[in-house]
mmCIF file of C-alpha atoms in Angstrom:
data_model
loop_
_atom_site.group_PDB
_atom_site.id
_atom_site.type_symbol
_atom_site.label_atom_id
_atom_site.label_comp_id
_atom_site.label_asym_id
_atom_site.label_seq_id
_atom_site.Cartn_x
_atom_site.Cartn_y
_atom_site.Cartn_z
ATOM 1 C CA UNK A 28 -24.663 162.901 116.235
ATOM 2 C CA UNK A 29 -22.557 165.843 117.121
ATOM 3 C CA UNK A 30 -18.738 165.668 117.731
ATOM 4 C CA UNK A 31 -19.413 166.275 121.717
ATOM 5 C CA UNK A 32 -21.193 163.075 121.565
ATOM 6 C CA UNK A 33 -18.934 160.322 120.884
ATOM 7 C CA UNK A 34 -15.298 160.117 119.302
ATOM 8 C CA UNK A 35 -13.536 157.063 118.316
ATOM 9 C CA UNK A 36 -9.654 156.597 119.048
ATOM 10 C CA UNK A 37 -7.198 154.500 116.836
ATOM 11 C CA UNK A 38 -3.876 153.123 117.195
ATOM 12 C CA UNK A 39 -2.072 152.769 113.817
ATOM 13 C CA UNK A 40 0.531 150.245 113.197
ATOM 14 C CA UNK A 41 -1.205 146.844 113.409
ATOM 15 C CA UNK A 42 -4.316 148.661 114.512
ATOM 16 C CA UNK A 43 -5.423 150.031 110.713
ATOM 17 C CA UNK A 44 -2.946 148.624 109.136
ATOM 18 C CA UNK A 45 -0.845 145.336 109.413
ATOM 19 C CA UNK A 46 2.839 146.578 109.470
ATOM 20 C CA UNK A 47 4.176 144.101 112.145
ATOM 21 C CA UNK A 48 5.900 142.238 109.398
ATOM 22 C CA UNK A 49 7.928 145.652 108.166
ATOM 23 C CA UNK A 50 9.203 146.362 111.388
ATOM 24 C CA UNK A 51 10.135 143.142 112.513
ATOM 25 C CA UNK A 52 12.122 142.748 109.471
ATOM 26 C CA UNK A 53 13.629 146.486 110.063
ATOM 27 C CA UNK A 54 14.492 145.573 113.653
ATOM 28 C CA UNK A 55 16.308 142.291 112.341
ATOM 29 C CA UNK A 56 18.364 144.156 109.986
ATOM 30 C CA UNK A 57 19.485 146.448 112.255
ATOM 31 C CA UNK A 58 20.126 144.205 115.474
ATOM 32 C CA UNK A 59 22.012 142.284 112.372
ATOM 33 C CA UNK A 60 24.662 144.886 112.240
ATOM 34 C CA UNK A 61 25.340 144.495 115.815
ATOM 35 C CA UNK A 62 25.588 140.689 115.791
ATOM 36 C CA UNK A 63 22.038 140.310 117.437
ATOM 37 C CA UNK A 64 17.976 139.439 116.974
ATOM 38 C CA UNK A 65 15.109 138.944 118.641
ATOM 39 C CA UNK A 66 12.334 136.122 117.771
ATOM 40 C CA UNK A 67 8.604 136.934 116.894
ATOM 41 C CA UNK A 68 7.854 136.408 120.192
ATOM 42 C CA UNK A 69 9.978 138.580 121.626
ATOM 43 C CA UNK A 70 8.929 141.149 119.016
ATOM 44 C CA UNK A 71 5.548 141.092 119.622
ATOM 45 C CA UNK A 72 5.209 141.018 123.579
ATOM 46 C CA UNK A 73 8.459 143.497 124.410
ATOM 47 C CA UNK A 74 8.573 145.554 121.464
ATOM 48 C CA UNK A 75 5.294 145.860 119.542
ATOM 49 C CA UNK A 76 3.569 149.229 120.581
ATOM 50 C CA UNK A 77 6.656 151.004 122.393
ATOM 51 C CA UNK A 78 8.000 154.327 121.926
ATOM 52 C CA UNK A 79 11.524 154.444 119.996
ATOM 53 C CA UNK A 80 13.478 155.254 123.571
ATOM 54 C CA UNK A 81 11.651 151.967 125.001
ATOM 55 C CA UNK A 82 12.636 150.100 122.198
ATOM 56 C CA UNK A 83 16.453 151.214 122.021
ATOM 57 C CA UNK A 84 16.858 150.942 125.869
ATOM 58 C CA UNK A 85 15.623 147.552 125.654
ATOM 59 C CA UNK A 86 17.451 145.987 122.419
ATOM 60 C CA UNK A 87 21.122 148.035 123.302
ATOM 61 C CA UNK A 88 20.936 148.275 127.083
ATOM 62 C CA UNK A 89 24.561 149.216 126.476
ATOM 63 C CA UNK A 90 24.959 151.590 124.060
ATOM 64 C CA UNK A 91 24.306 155.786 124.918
ATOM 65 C CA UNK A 92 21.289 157.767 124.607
ATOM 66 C CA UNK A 93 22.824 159.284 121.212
ATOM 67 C CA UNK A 94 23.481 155.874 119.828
ATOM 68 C CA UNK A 95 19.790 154.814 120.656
ATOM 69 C CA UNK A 96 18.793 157.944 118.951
ATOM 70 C CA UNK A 97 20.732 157.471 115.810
ATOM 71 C CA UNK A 98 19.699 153.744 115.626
ATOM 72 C CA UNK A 99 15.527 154.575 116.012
ATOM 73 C CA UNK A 100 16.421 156.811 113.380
ATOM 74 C CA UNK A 101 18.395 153.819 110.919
ATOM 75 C CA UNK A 102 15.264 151.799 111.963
ATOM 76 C CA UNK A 103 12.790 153.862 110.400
ATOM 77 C CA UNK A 104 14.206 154.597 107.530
ATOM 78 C CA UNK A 105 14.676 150.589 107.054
ATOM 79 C CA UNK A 106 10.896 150.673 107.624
ATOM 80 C CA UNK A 107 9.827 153.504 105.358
ATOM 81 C CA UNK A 108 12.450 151.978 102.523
ATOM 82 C CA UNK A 109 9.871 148.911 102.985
ATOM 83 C CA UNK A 110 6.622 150.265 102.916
ATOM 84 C CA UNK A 111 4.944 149.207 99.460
ATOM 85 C CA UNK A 112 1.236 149.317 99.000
ATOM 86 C CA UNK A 113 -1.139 148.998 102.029
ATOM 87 C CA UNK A 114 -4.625 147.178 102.590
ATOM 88 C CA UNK A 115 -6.373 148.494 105.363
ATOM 89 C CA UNK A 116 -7.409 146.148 108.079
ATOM 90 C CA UNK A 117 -10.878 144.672 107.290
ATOM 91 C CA UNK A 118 -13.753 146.856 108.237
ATOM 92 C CA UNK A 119 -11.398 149.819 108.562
ATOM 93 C CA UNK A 120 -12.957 151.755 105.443
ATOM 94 C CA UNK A 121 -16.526 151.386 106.239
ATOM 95 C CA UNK A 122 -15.887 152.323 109.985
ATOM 96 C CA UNK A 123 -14.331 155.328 108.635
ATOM 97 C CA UNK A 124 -17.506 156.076 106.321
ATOM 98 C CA UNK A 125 -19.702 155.664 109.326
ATOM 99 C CA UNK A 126 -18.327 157.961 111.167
ATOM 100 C CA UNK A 127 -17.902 160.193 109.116
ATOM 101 C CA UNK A 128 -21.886 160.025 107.685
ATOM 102 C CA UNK A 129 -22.650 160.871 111.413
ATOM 103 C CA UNK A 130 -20.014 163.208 111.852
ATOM 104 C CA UNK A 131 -18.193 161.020 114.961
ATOM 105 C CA UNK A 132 -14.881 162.709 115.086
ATOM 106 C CA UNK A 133 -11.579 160.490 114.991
ATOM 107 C CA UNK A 134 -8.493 160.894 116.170
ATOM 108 C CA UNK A 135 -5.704 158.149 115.027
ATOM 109 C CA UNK A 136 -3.277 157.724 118.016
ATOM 110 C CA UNK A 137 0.722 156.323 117.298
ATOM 111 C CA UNK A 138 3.951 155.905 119.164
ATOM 112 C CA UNK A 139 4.974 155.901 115.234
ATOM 113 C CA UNK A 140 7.671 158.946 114.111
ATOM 114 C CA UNK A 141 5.196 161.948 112.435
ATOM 115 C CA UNK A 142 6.847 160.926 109.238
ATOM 116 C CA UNK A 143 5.835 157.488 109.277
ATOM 117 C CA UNK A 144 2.550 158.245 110.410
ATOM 118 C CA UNK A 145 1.725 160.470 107.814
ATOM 119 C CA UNK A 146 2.889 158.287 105.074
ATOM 120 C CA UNK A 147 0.983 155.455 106.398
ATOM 121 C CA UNK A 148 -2.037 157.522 106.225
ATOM 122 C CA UNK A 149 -1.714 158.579 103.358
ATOM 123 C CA UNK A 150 -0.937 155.208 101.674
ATOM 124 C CA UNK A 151 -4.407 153.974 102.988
ATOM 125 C CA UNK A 152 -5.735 157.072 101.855
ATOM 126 C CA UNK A 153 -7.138 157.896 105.477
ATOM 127 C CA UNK A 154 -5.082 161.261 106.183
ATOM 128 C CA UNK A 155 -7.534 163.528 105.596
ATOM 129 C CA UNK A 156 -10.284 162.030 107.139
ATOM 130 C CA UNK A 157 -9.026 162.029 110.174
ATOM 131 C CA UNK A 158 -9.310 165.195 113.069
ATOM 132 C CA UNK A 159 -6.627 164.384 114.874
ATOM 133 C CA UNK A 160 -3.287 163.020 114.479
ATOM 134 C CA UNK A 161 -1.638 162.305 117.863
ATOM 135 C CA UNK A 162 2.117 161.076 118.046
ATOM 136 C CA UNK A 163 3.666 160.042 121.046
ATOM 137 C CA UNK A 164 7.335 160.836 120.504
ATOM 138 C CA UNK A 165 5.505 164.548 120.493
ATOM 139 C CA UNK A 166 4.581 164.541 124.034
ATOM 140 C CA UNK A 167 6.019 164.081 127.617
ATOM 141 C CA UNK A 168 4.962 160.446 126.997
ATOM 142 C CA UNK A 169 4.455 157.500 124.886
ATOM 143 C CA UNK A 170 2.239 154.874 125.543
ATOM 144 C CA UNK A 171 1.731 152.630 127.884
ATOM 145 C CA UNK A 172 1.394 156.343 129.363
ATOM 146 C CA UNK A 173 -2.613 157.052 129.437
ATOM 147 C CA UNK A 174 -1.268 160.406 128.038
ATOM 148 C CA UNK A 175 -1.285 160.087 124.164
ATOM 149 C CA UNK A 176 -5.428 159.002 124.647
ATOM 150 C CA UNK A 177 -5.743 161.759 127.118
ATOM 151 C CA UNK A 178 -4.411 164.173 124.608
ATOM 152 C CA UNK A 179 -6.183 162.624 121.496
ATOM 153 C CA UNK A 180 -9.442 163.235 123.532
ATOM 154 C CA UNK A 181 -8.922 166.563 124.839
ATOM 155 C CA UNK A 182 -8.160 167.462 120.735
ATOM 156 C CA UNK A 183 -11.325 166.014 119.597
ATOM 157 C CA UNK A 184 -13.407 168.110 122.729
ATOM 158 C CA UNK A 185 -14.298 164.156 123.853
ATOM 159 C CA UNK A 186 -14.823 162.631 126.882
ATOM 160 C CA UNK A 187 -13.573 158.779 127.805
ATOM 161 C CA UNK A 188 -16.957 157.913 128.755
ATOM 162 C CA UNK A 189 -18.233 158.346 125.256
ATOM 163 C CA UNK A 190 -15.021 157.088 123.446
ATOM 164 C CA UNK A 191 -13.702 153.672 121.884
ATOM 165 C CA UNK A 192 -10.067 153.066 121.445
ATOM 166 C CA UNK A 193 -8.500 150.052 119.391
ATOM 167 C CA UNK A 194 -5.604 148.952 119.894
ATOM 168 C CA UNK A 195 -3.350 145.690 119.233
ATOM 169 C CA UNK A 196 -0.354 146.026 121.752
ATOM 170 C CA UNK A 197 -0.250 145.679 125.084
ATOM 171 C CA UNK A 198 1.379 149.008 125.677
ATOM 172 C CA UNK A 199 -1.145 150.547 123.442
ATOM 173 C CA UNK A 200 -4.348 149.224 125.404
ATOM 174 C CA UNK A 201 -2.456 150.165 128.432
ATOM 175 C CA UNK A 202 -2.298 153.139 127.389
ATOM 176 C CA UNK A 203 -6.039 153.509 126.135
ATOM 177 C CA UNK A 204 -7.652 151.707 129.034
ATOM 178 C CA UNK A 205 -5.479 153.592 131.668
ATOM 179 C CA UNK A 206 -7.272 156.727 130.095
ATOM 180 C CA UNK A 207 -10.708 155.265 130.991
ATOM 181 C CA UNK A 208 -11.737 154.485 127.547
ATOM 182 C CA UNK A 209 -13.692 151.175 126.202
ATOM 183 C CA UNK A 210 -10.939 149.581 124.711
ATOM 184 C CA UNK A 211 -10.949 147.210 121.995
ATOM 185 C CA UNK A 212 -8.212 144.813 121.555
ATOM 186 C CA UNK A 213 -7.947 144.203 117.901
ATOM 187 C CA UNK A 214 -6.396 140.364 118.092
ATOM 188 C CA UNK A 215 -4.336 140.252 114.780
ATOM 189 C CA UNK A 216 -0.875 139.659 116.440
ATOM 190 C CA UNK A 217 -1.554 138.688 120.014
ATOM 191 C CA UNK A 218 -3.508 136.713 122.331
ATOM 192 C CA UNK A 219 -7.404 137.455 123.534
ATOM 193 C CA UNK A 220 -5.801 136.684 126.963
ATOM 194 C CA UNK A 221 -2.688 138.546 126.903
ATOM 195 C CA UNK A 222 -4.749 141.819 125.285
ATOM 196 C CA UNK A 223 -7.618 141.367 128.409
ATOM 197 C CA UNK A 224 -5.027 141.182 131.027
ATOM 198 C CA UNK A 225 -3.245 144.201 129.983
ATOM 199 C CA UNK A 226 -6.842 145.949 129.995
ATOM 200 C CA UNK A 227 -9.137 145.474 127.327
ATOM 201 C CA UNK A 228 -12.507 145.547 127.844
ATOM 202 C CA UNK A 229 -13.207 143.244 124.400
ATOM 203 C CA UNK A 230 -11.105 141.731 121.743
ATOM 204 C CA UNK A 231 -11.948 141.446 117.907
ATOM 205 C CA UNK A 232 -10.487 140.040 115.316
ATOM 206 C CA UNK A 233 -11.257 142.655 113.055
ATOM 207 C CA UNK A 234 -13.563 145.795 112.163
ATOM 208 C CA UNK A 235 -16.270 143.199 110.491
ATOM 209 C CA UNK A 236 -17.139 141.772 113.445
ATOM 210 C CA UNK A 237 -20.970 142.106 114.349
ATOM 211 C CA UNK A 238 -20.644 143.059 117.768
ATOM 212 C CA UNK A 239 -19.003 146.051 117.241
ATOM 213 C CA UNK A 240 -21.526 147.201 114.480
ATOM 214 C CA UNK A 241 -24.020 146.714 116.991
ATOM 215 C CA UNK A 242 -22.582 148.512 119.605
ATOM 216 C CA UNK A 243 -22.213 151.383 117.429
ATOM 217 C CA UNK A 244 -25.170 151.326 115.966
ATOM 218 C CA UNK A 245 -26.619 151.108 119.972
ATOM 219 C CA UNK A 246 -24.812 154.068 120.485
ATOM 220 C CA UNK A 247 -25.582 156.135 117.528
ATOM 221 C CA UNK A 248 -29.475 155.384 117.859
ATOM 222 C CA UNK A 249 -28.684 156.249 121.808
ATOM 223 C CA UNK A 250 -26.912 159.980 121.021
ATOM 224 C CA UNK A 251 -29.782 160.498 118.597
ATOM 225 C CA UNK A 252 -32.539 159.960 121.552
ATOM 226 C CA UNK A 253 -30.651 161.910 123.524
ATOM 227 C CA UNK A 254 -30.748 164.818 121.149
ATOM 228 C CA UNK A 255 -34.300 164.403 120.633
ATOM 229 C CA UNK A 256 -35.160 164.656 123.973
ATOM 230 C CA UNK A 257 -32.907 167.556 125.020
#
């Protein structure tokens, strides 16, 4: 395999890494200083995935555009202040070392601050293995805008028809189906249901799942036919 063949697409925060816990807790401390919360629930169907602006607008309807600012900014610093050691989701590390053993580019696509993304990263000792790093907050749009995955393939020269994206929120397969790649829902916080109706094409619990490593390996033996025959 080449990298014009194929390219695989990640989301970060619950995607390669189980964070959901961290944030929820930062959000609770936060809404705590203003005499609010928000349940699990609420957490994981109206906030889980969103861009910092989403987020603010929707937890202090009330409060200005520099207040919102200042208090995605208190948030993440709650979060970072958390972060201890990370385990990668299962799967994640030997995905990585396939793809890399047949050079399959992949970019790792985040409505997550740079900061936090790069620490993250780091933590699971994936930063440099990865070709692109694509954060939302960067661009005209976040997800559920197809524009993060549009711009994450454009940076790895890919095309959506020879792409996978994984993703666990439903603004985050919004995002990667609405850019016409095979999307994944990867079903550690929500349901198979809710993650199919907002656009995946399959949902798995993890990167160990059999399916998948068939797939791939259908698609690697495919590109190297391909190349054989061209």
């Amino acid at each position: 395999m080449s990298q014009a063949d194929f390219s695989l697409l990640f989301d970060l925060d619950g995607t390669l890494v189980d964070t959901d816990i961290l944030h929820f807790g930062a959000y609770q401390t936060l809404l705590a200083d203003h005499k609010r919360s928000i349940t699990m629930q609420i957490y994981k169907e109206r906030i889980m995935g969103a861009s910092n602006d989403a987020i603010m607008r929707e937890l202090f309807p009330d409060l200005s555009r520099d207040s919102h600012r200042r208090l995605a900014e208190r948030k993440e610093e709650l979060f970072r202040a958390a972060i201890g050691t990370l385990e990668p989701t299962p799967g994640v590390l030997a995905l990585f070392e396939w793809a890399e053993a047949r050079k399959v580019p992949i970019a790792v696509v985040t409505n997550a601050p740079r900061t936090n993304a790069e620490r993250m990263l780091a933590g699971l000792e994936l930063l440099g293995r990865i070709d692109a790093l694509v954060i939302g907050e960067e661009l005209p749009r976040g997800k559920p805008d197809p524009l993060p995955y549009l711009t994450g393939l454009q940076r790895l020269g890919g095309r959506a028809e020879r792409a996978l994206a994984f993703e666990d929120s439903l603004s985050g397969v919004r995002a990667a189906s609405g850019a016409g790649i095979h999307t994944y829902g990867v079903g550690s916080a929500l349901p198979a249901a809710a993650l199919r109706e907002a656009g995946a094409d399959e949902v798995i619990a993890d990167f160990t799942v059999p399916a998948l490593w068939s797939r791939l390996d259908g698609l690697a033996l495919r590109a190297v036919a391909e190349e054989s025959g061209a």
